[in-house]
PDB file of C-alpha atoms in Angstrom:
ATOM      1  CA  MET A   1      42.772 -10.386 -80.137  1.00 40.00           C
ATOM      2  CA  SER A   2      41.135 -13.884 -81.560  1.00 41.00           C
ATOM      3  CA  ASP A   3      37.890 -14.686 -80.534  1.00 44.00           C
ATOM      4  CA  GLU A   4      39.471 -17.888 -78.687  1.00 46.00           C
ATOM      5  CA  SER A   5      41.747 -15.418 -76.564  1.00 46.00           C
ATOM      6  CA  ARG A   6      38.574 -13.065 -75.336  1.00 45.00           C
ATOM      7  CA  PRO A   7      37.375 -14.812 -72.165  1.00 43.00           C
ATOM      8  CA  TYR A   8      33.559 -15.383 -72.250  1.00 52.00           C
ATOM      9  CA  ARG A   9      33.091 -14.807 -75.870  1.00 91.00           C
ATOM     10  CA  THR A  10      30.737 -17.277 -75.976  1.00 97.00           C
ATOM     11  CA  ALA A  11      28.348 -18.209 -73.101  1.00 97.00           C
ATOM     12  CA  ALA A  12      25.603 -20.514 -72.717  1.00 98.00           C
ATOM     13  CA  VAL A  13      22.550 -20.162 -70.443  1.00 98.00           C
ATOM     14  CA  ILE A  14      20.456 -23.208 -69.085  1.00 97.00           C
ATOM     15  CA  PRO A  15      17.087 -22.526 -68.006  1.00 95.00           C
ATOM     16  CA  ALA A  16      16.353 -25.096 -65.254  1.00 91.00           C
ATOM     17  CA  ALA A  17      13.699 -23.578 -62.990  1.00 77.00           C
ATOM     18  CA  GLY A  18      10.938 -25.825 -64.447  1.00 66.00           C
ATOM     19  CA  ARG A  19       9.141 -28.631 -62.183  1.00 59.00           C
ATOM     20  CA  GLY A  20       8.614 -31.357 -65.281  1.00 54.00           C
ATOM     21  CA  VAL A  21       5.212 -32.557 -64.174  1.00 49.00           C
ATOM     22  CA  ARG A  22       5.227 -34.897 -66.905  1.00 53.00           C
ATOM     23  CA  LEU A  23       7.924 -36.720 -65.300  1.00 54.00           C
ATOM     24  CA  GLY A  24       5.648 -37.742 -62.300  1.00 51.00           C
ATOM     25  CA  PRO A  25       6.271 -36.340 -58.656  1.00 52.00           C
ATOM     26  CA  GLY A  26       9.409 -35.529 -57.147  1.00 55.00           C
ATOM     27  CA  ALA A  27      12.611 -33.366 -57.796  1.00 61.00           C
ATOM     28  CA  PRO A  28      12.539 -30.474 -60.594  1.00 67.00           C
ATOM     29  CA  LYS A  29      12.991 -32.533 -63.798  1.00 70.00           C
ATOM     30  CA  ALA A  30      16.509 -30.938 -64.202  1.00 75.00           C
ATOM     31  CA  LEU A  31      17.691 -32.523 -60.785  1.00 77.00           C
ATOM     32  CA  ARG A  32      16.339 -35.925 -61.708  1.00 83.00           C
ATOM     33  CA  ALA A  33      19.088 -38.457 -61.741  1.00 86.00           C
ATOM     34  CA  LEU A  34      20.358 -40.075 -64.945  1.00 89.00           C
ATOM     35  CA  ASN A  35      22.762 -42.582 -64.492  1.00 87.00           C
ATOM     36  CA  GLY A  36      23.418 -41.639 -60.832  1.00 89.00           C
ATOM     37  CA  THR A  37      23.868 -37.796 -62.185  1.00 92.00           C
ATOM     38  CA  PRO A  38      21.554 -35.061 -62.196  1.00 93.00           C
ATOM     39  CA  MET A  39      20.305 -34.605 -65.499  1.00 93.00           C
ATOM     40  CA  LEU A  40      21.217 -30.901 -65.225  1.00 95.00           C
ATOM     41  CA  ILE A  41      24.905 -31.946 -64.631  1.00 96.00           C
ATOM     42  CA  HIS A  42      24.816 -33.684 -67.762  1.00 96.00           C
ATOM     43  CA  ALA A  43      23.576 -30.426 -69.555  1.00 97.00           C
ATOM     44  CA  VAL A  44      26.405 -28.399 -68.154  1.00 97.00           C
ATOM     45  CA  ARG A  45      28.978 -30.914 -69.108  1.00 96.00           C
ATOM     46  CA  ALA A  46      27.347 -30.910 -72.933  1.00 97.00           C
ATOM     47  CA  MET A  47      27.801 -27.190 -72.991  1.00 98.00           C
ATOM     48  CA  ALA A  48      31.177 -27.199 -71.640  1.00 97.00           C
ATOM     49  CA  ALA A  49      32.224 -29.869 -73.949  1.00 96.00           C
ATOM     50  CA  SER A  50      32.520 -27.150 -76.331  1.00 97.00           C
ATOM     51  CA  ARG A  51      36.038 -25.252 -76.149  1.00 95.00           C
ATOM     52  CA  ALA A  52      34.242 -22.073 -77.552  1.00 96.00           C
ATOM     53  CA  VAL A  53      32.056 -22.028 -74.410  1.00 97.00           C
ATOM     54  CA  SER A  54      33.725 -20.135 -71.886  1.00 95.00           C
ATOM     55  CA  LEU A  55      30.999 -19.285 -69.441  1.00 96.00           C
ATOM     56  CA  VAL A  56      27.669 -21.462 -68.461  1.00 98.00           C
ATOM     57  CA  VAL A  57      24.936 -19.748 -66.323  1.00 98.00           C
ATOM     58  CA  VAL A  58      22.591 -21.863 -64.814  1.00 97.00           C
ATOM     59  CA  VAL A  59      19.074 -20.423 -64.082  1.00 96.00           C
ATOM     60  CA  ALA A  60      17.813 -22.275 -61.007  1.00 94.00           C
ATOM     61  CA  PRO A  61      14.387 -22.297 -59.407  1.00 90.00           C
ATOM     62  CA  PRO A  62      13.431 -19.130 -57.668  1.00 90.00           C
ATOM     63  CA  ASP A  63      14.166 -20.633 -54.402  1.00 89.00           C
ATOM     64  CA  GLY A  64      16.819 -23.236 -55.413  1.00 89.00           C
ATOM     65  CA  ALA A  65      19.727 -20.971 -56.336  1.00 93.00           C
ATOM     66  CA  PRO A  66      21.989 -22.483 -53.326  1.00 93.00           C
ATOM     67  CA  GLU A  67      20.966 -26.071 -53.742  1.00 91.00           C
ATOM     68  CA  VAL A  68      21.951 -25.808 -57.413  1.00 93.00           C
ATOM     69  CA  LYS A  69      25.134 -24.218 -56.644  1.00 94.00           C
ATOM     70  CA  ASN A  70      25.981 -26.549 -54.254  1.00 93.00           C
ATOM     71  CA  LEU A  71      25.145 -29.543 -56.856  1.00 92.00           C
ATOM     72  CA  LEU A  72      27.468 -27.879 -59.489  1.00 94.00           C
ATOM     73  CA  ASP A  73      30.493 -27.510 -57.053  1.00 93.00           C
ATOM     74  CA  GLU A  74      29.813 -31.616 -55.788  1.00 93.00           C
ATOM     75  CA  HIS A  75      30.357 -32.566 -59.684  1.00 93.00           C
ATOM     76  CA  ALA A  76      33.721 -32.509 -61.650  1.00 86.00           C
ATOM     77  CA  LEU A  77      33.288 -29.695 -64.371  1.00 91.00           C
ATOM     78  CA  PRO A  78      36.135 -28.702 -67.010  1.00 89.00           C
ATOM     79  CA  GLU A  79      38.284 -26.156 -65.393  1.00 89.00           C
ATOM     80  CA  ARG A  80      38.453 -23.996 -68.282  1.00 89.00           C
ATOM     81  CA  THR A  81      34.642 -23.317 -68.265  1.00 93.00           C
ATOM     82  CA  ASP A  82      33.407 -20.963 -65.657  1.00 95.00           C
ATOM     83  CA  PHE A  83      29.818 -21.639 -64.250  1.00 96.00           C
ATOM     84  CA  LEU A  84      27.339 -19.438 -62.531  1.00 96.00           C
ATOM     85  CA  VAL A  85      23.940 -20.025 -60.894  1.00 97.00           C
ATOM     86  CA  VAL A  86      21.199 -17.087 -60.728  1.00 97.00           C
ATOM     87  CA  ALA A  87      17.827 -17.381 -59.480  1.00 95.00           C
ATOM     88  CA  GLY A  88      15.223 -17.758 -62.438  1.00 93.00           C
ATOM     89  CA  GLY A  89      11.533 -16.438 -62.627  1.00 92.00           C
ATOM     90  CA  ASP A  90       7.959 -17.962 -62.988  1.00 88.00           C
ATOM     91  CA  THR A  91       8.116 -18.505 -66.960  1.00 88.00           C
ATOM     92  CA  ARG A  92      10.778 -19.845 -68.903  1.00 89.00           C
ATOM     93  CA  GLN A  93      11.118 -16.789 -70.671  1.00 91.00           C
ATOM     94  CA  GLU A  94      11.751 -14.432 -67.367  1.00 92.00           C
ATOM     95  CA  SER A  95      14.351 -17.064 -66.646  1.00 93.00           C
ATOM     96  CA  VAL A  96      15.995 -16.933 -69.616  1.00 95.00           C
ATOM     97  CA  ARG A  97      16.290 -12.949 -69.533  1.00 95.00           C
ATOM     98  CA  LEU A  98      17.420 -13.158 -65.752  1.00 96.00           C
ATOM     99  CA  GLY A  99      20.033 -15.390 -67.427  1.00 97.00           C
ATOM    100  CA  LEU A 100      20.755 -13.247 -70.003  1.00 97.00           C
ATOM    101  CA  ASP A 101      21.088  -9.860 -67.314  1.00 97.00           C
ATOM    102  CA  ALA A 102      23.889 -12.020 -65.871  1.00 97.00           C
ATOM    103  CA  LEU A 103      26.258 -11.924 -68.580  1.00 97.00           C
ATOM    104  CA  PRO A 104      29.455 -10.278 -68.593  1.00 95.00           C
ATOM    105  CA  ASP A 105      29.743  -7.310 -71.260  1.00 94.00           C
ATOM    106  CA  ASN A 106      31.952  -8.913 -73.483  1.00 94.00           C
ATOM    107  CA  ILE A 107      29.923 -12.099 -74.684  1.00 97.00           C
ATOM    108  CA  THR A 108      28.826 -11.680 -77.903  1.00 96.00           C
ATOM    109  CA  VAL A 109      27.415 -14.973 -78.616  1.00 98.00           C
ATOM    110  CA  VAL A 110      25.001 -16.679 -76.401  1.00 98.00           C
ATOM    111  CA  LEU A 111      23.503 -20.179 -76.508  1.00 98.00           C
ATOM    112  CA  VAL A 112      20.151 -21.226 -74.637  1.00 98.00           C
ATOM    113  CA  HIS A 113      19.612 -24.993 -73.748  1.00 98.00           C
ATOM    114  CA  ASP A 114      17.160 -26.807 -72.309  1.00 95.00           C
ATOM    115  CA  ALA A 115      18.374 -28.665 -69.238  1.00 94.00           C
ATOM    116  CA  ALA A 116      16.169 -31.550 -70.374  1.00 93.00           C
ATOM    117  CA  ARG A 117      18.211 -31.920 -73.391  1.00 96.00           C
ATOM    118  CA  PRO A 118      21.276 -33.739 -71.203  1.00 96.00           C
ATOM    119  CA  LEU A 119      22.882 -35.883 -74.375  1.00 97.00           C
ATOM    120  CA  VAL A 120      23.310 -33.196 -77.075  1.00 98.00           C
ATOM    121  CA  PRO A 121      26.541 -33.954 -78.819  1.00 97.00           C
ATOM    122  CA  VAL A 122      29.612 -31.716 -78.714  1.00 97.00           C
ATOM    123  CA  ASP A 123      29.417 -31.530 -82.434  1.00 98.00           C
ATOM    124  CA  THR A 124      26.457 -30.280 -82.577  1.00 98.00           C
ATOM    125  CA  VAL A 125      26.867 -27.481 -79.962  1.00 98.00           C
ATOM    126  CA  ASP A 126      29.839 -26.308 -82.344  1.00 98.00           C
ATOM    127  CA  ALA A 127      27.854 -26.037 -85.289  1.00 98.00           C
ATOM    128  CA  VAL A 128      25.662 -23.693 -83.616  1.00 98.00           C
ATOM    129  CA  ILE A 129      28.080 -21.487 -82.545  1.00 98.00           C
ATOM    130  CA  GLU A 130      29.975 -21.595 -85.716  1.00 97.00           C
ATOM    131  CA  ALA A 131      27.011 -20.520 -87.606  1.00 97.00           C
ATOM    132  CA  VAL A 132      26.312 -17.704 -85.384  1.00 97.00           C
ATOM    133  CA  ARG A 133      30.005 -16.464 -85.796  1.00 96.00           C
ATOM    134  CA  ASP A 134      29.524 -16.782 -89.486  1.00 95.00           C
ATOM    135  CA  GLY A 135      27.283 -13.960 -89.177  1.00 95.00           C
ATOM    136  CA  ALA A 136      23.854 -15.885 -88.505  1.00 97.00           C
ATOM    137  CA  PRO A 137      21.860 -13.710 -85.881  1.00 97.00           C
ATOM    138  CA  ALA A 138      19.711 -16.820 -84.693  1.00 98.00           C
ATOM    139  CA  VAL A 139      20.479 -20.431 -85.464  1.00 98.00           C
ATOM    140  CA  VAL A 140      18.546 -23.572 -84.425  1.00 98.00           C
ATOM    141  CA  PRO A 141      19.609 -27.282 -84.500  1.00 98.00           C
ATOM    142  CA  ALA A 142      16.582 -29.396 -85.914  1.00 98.00           C
ATOM    143  CA  LEU A 143      15.915 -32.727 -87.446  1.00 98.00           C
ATOM    144  CA  PRO A 144      13.951 -33.775 -90.320  1.00 97.00           C
ATOM    145  CA  VAL A 145      10.110 -34.948 -89.274  1.00 96.00           C
ATOM    146  CA  ALA A 146       9.645 -38.466 -89.551  1.00 94.00           C
ATOM    147  CA  ASP A 147       5.940 -38.846 -89.086  1.00 95.00           C
ATOM    148  CA  THR A 148       2.878 -37.577 -91.197  1.00 97.00           C
ATOM    149  CA  VAL A 149       2.003 -34.328 -89.015  1.00 96.00           C
ATOM    150  CA  LYS A 150      -1.678 -33.311 -88.900  1.00 97.00           C
ATOM    151  CA  GLU A 151      -3.129 -29.934 -88.189  1.00 96.00           C
ATOM    152  CA  VAL A 152      -6.133 -30.136 -85.931  1.00 96.00           C
ATOM    153  CA  GLU A 153      -8.980 -28.077 -84.447  1.00 95.00           C
ATOM    154  CA  PRO A 154      -8.100 -28.613 -80.815  1.00 93.00           C
ATOM    155  CA  THR A 155     -11.427 -29.820 -78.906  1.00 93.00           C
ATOM    156  CA  GLU A 156     -12.054 -30.997 -75.029  1.00 91.00           C
ATOM    157  CA  LYS A 157      -9.462 -33.035 -73.772  1.00 86.00           C
ATOM    158  CA  GLY A 158     -10.182 -37.126 -74.964  1.00 85.00           C
ATOM    159  CA  ARG A 159     -12.494 -35.985 -77.208  1.00 91.00           C
ATOM    160  CA  PRO A 160     -11.992 -36.583 -81.162  1.00 95.00           C
ATOM    161  CA  GLU A 161     -10.132 -33.695 -82.780  1.00 95.00           C
ATOM    162  CA  PRO A 162     -11.187 -32.571 -86.534  1.00 96.00           C
ATOM    163  CA  VAL A 163      -8.357 -32.721 -89.146  1.00 97.00           C
ATOM    164  CA  VAL A 164      -7.612 -29.300 -90.337  1.00 97.00           C
ATOM    165  CA  ALA A 165      -4.649 -30.083 -93.053  1.00 97.00           C
ATOM    166  CA  THR A 166      -2.001 -32.401 -93.565  1.00 97.00           C
ATOM    167  CA  LEU A 167       1.238 -30.647 -93.519  1.00 96.00           C
ATOM    168  CA  GLU A 168       3.964 -30.861 -96.074  1.00 96.00           C
ATOM    169  CA  ARG A 169       6.489 -33.044 -93.903  1.00 95.00           C
ATOM    170  CA  ALA A 170       9.525 -32.425 -96.449  1.00 95.00           C
ATOM    171  CA  ARG A 171       9.587 -28.762 -95.117  1.00 96.00           C
ATOM    172  CA  LEU A 172       9.030 -29.497 -91.700  1.00 97.00           C
ATOM    173  CA  ARG A 173      11.708 -29.785 -88.617  1.00 97.00           C
ATOM    174  CA  ALA A 174      11.951 -30.744 -85.221  1.00 97.00           C
ATOM    175  CA  VAL A 175      13.731 -28.198 -83.272  1.00 97.00           C
ATOM    176  CA  GLN A 176      16.291 -28.908 -80.597  1.00 98.00           C
ATOM    177  CA  THR A 177      18.679 -27.075 -78.340  1.00 98.00           C
ATOM    178  CA  PRO A 178      21.107 -25.534 -77.991  1.00 98.00           C
ATOM    179  CA  GLN A 179      19.669 -22.731 -79.764  1.00 98.00           C
ATOM    180  CA  GLY A 180      22.446 -20.105 -80.679  1.00 98.00           C
ATOM    181  CA  PHE A 181      22.059 -16.186 -80.847  1.00 98.00           C
ATOM    182  CA  ASP A 182      24.050 -12.976 -81.768  1.00 97.00           C
ATOM    183  CA  ARG A 183      23.626 -11.536 -78.012  1.00 97.00           C
ATOM    184  CA  ASP A 184      21.983  -8.047 -79.196  1.00 96.00           C
ATOM    185  CA  THR A 185      19.587  -9.840 -81.006  1.00 97.00           C
ATOM    186  CA  LEU A 186      18.256 -12.033 -78.261  1.00 97.00           C
ATOM    187  CA  VAL A 187      18.495  -9.431 -76.088  1.00 97.00           C
ATOM    188  CA  ARG A 188      16.353  -7.277 -77.997  1.00 96.00           C
ATOM    189  CA  ALA A 189      13.724 -10.193 -78.646  1.00 96.00           C
ATOM    190  CA  HIS A 190      13.777 -10.514 -74.942  1.00 94.00           C
ATOM    191  CA  GLU A 191      12.983  -6.637 -74.458  1.00 93.00           C
ATOM    192  CA  THR A 192      10.265  -6.389 -77.206  1.00 92.00           C
ATOM    193  CA  VAL A 193       8.190  -9.670 -77.637  1.00 89.00           C
ATOM    194  CA  ALA A 194       5.710 -10.241 -74.984  1.00 76.00           C
ATOM    195  CA  VAL A 195       4.384 -13.897 -74.695  1.00 70.00           C
ATOM    196  CA  ASN A 196       1.477 -14.502 -72.601  1.00 56.00           C
ATOM    197  CA  GLY A 197       0.288 -17.864 -70.660  1.00 47.00           C
ATOM    198  CA  GLU A 198       3.471 -19.708 -69.718  1.00 47.00           C
ATOM    199  CA  GLY A 199       5.900 -17.619 -71.533  1.00 49.00           C
ATOM    200  CA  ALA A 200       8.082 -18.674 -74.567  1.00 55.00           C
ATOM    201  CA  THR A 201       9.223 -22.358 -75.374  1.00 65.00           C
ATOM    202  CA  ASP A 202      11.388 -21.280 -77.816  1.00 88.00           C
ATOM    203  CA  ASP A 203      13.932 -18.311 -78.159  1.00 95.00           C
ATOM    204  CA  ALA A 204      13.981 -18.586 -81.977  1.00 96.00           C
ATOM    205  CA  GLY A 205      10.408 -17.979 -81.969  1.00 94.00           C
ATOM    206  CA  MET A 206      10.611 -14.681 -80.430  1.00 94.00           C
ATOM    207  CA  VAL A 207      13.505 -13.557 -82.658  1.00 95.00           C
ATOM    208  CA  GLU A 208      11.186 -14.605 -85.834  1.00 93.00           C
ATOM    209  CA  GLN A 209       8.594 -12.064 -84.360  1.00 91.00           C
ATOM    210  CA  LEU A 210      11.181  -9.483 -84.767  1.00 92.00           C
ATOM    211  CA  GLY A 211      11.442 -10.024 -88.696  1.00 93.00           C
ATOM    212  CA  THR A 212      15.065 -11.574 -87.976  1.00 96.00           C
ATOM    213  CA  PRO A 213      16.015 -14.508 -90.005  1.00 96.00           C
ATOM    214  CA  VAL A 214      16.622 -17.645 -88.012  1.00 97.00           C
ATOM    215  CA  VAL A 215      18.337 -20.513 -89.787  1.00 98.00           C
ATOM    216  CA  VAL A 216      18.491 -24.479 -89.174  1.00 98.00           C
ATOM    217  CA  VAL A 217      21.991 -26.574 -89.003  1.00 98.00           C
ATOM    218  CA  PRO A 218      21.617 -30.121 -88.639  1.00 98.00           C
ATOM    219  CA  GLY A 219      20.633 -31.692 -85.282  1.00 98.00           C
ATOM    220  CA  HIS A 220      21.330 -34.902 -83.788  1.00 98.00           C
ATOM    221  CA  GLU A 221      19.101 -37.973 -82.417  1.00 97.00           C
ATOM    222  CA  GLU A 222      20.873 -38.016 -79.191  1.00 97.00           C
ATOM    223  CA  ALA A 223      19.715 -34.571 -78.411  1.00 97.00           C
ATOM    224  CA  PHE A 224      16.103 -35.170 -77.784  1.00 96.00           C
ATOM    225  CA  LYS A 225      14.094 -33.801 -74.864  1.00 95.00           C
ATOM    226  CA  VAL A 226      13.438 -36.197 -71.891  1.00 94.00           C
ATOM    227  CA  THR A 227       9.918 -35.257 -70.710  1.00 89.00           C
ATOM    228  CA  ARG A 228       8.517 -38.406 -70.152  1.00 89.00           C
ATOM    229  CA  PRO A 229       9.454 -41.613 -68.004  1.00 88.00           C
ATOM    230  CA  LEU A 230      10.399 -43.539 -71.333  1.00 93.00           C
ATOM    231  CA  ASP A 231      12.537 -40.814 -72.268  1.00 94.00           C
ATOM    232  CA  LEU A 232      14.750 -41.415 -69.685  1.00 92.00           C
ATOM    233  CA  VAL A 233      14.738 -45.100 -70.097  1.00 93.00           C
ATOM    234  CA  LEU A 234      16.178 -44.109 -73.610  1.00 95.00           C
ATOM    235  CA  ALA A 235      18.615 -41.818 -72.176  1.00 95.00           C
ATOM    236  CA  GLU A 236      20.008 -44.574 -70.002  1.00 94.00           C
ATOM    237  CA  ALA A 237      20.567 -46.547 -72.872  1.00 95.00           C
ATOM    238  CA  VAL A 238      22.345 -44.067 -74.754  1.00 95.00           C
ATOM    239  CA  LEU A 239      24.804 -43.228 -71.780  1.00 93.00           C
ATOM    240  CA  ALA A 240      25.422 -47.123 -71.720  1.00 92.00           C
ATOM    241  CA  ARG A 241      26.380 -47.112 -75.213  1.00 92.00           C
ATOM    242  CA  ARG A 242      28.689 -44.512 -74.958  1.00 90.00           C
ATOM    243  CA  ARG A 243      30.456 -45.811 -71.685  1.00 87.00           C
ATOM    244  CA  ALA A 244      30.788 -49.095 -73.791  1.00 88.00           C
ATOM    245  CA  ASN A 245      32.278 -46.970 -76.836  1.00 85.00           C
ATOM    246  CA  ASP A 246      34.421 -44.914 -74.341  1.00 72.00           C
ATOM    247  CA  VAL A 247      32.634 -41.967 -76.090  1.00 54.00           C
ATOM    248  CA  PHE A 248      31.254 -40.682 -72.451  1.00 48.00           C
TER     249      PHE A 248
END
């Protein structure tokens, strides 16, 4: 049986339980409107745009699963893709793990995608999946770093920070999502890697702690993370350009 004929061979998990305080007061970040549609819906559609993705699991705020389920029901989504909503946890790591727990047994490739990256192109999604299917246990899309990056010694907020080193820019990459994984590898990382504080912000980093190789594929400038109000302005501009070009 070919990969394409196996249902749920590839699934995407979208943790969307965060509050997104840097965007200001209001609804959780994933539910903020972008061109009149919640960012979460844009992110779900971005994953479902790949014909390789048969299932999208949305991890909702712990007390918000019914609201998110209603939201998905209200918007047009590709019929070829199944959707599932589960309640998340207190940290991103816990939410991703709960999403993994909800996957059917026949899933072998898992994408983990930030709901706050609503505009990732389908070509980037497909490139990540292809790299995993070609044998990479963990894959991240990333872009070269344009700015000079300094390592500093952190100080109190607002105080000058001493520079420790200037990092070699040619060896640096700004990582995006979706990150792709062999399912067994990602499950093992979540079972064995403990992360203190707010939890893991990068699943590939957890896999690295296993000693398992992670590879990079080219990312895309439109896969930026919507974190601050200015990012919303940029995202609206991208959508306007897509509409003008009949891309979206």
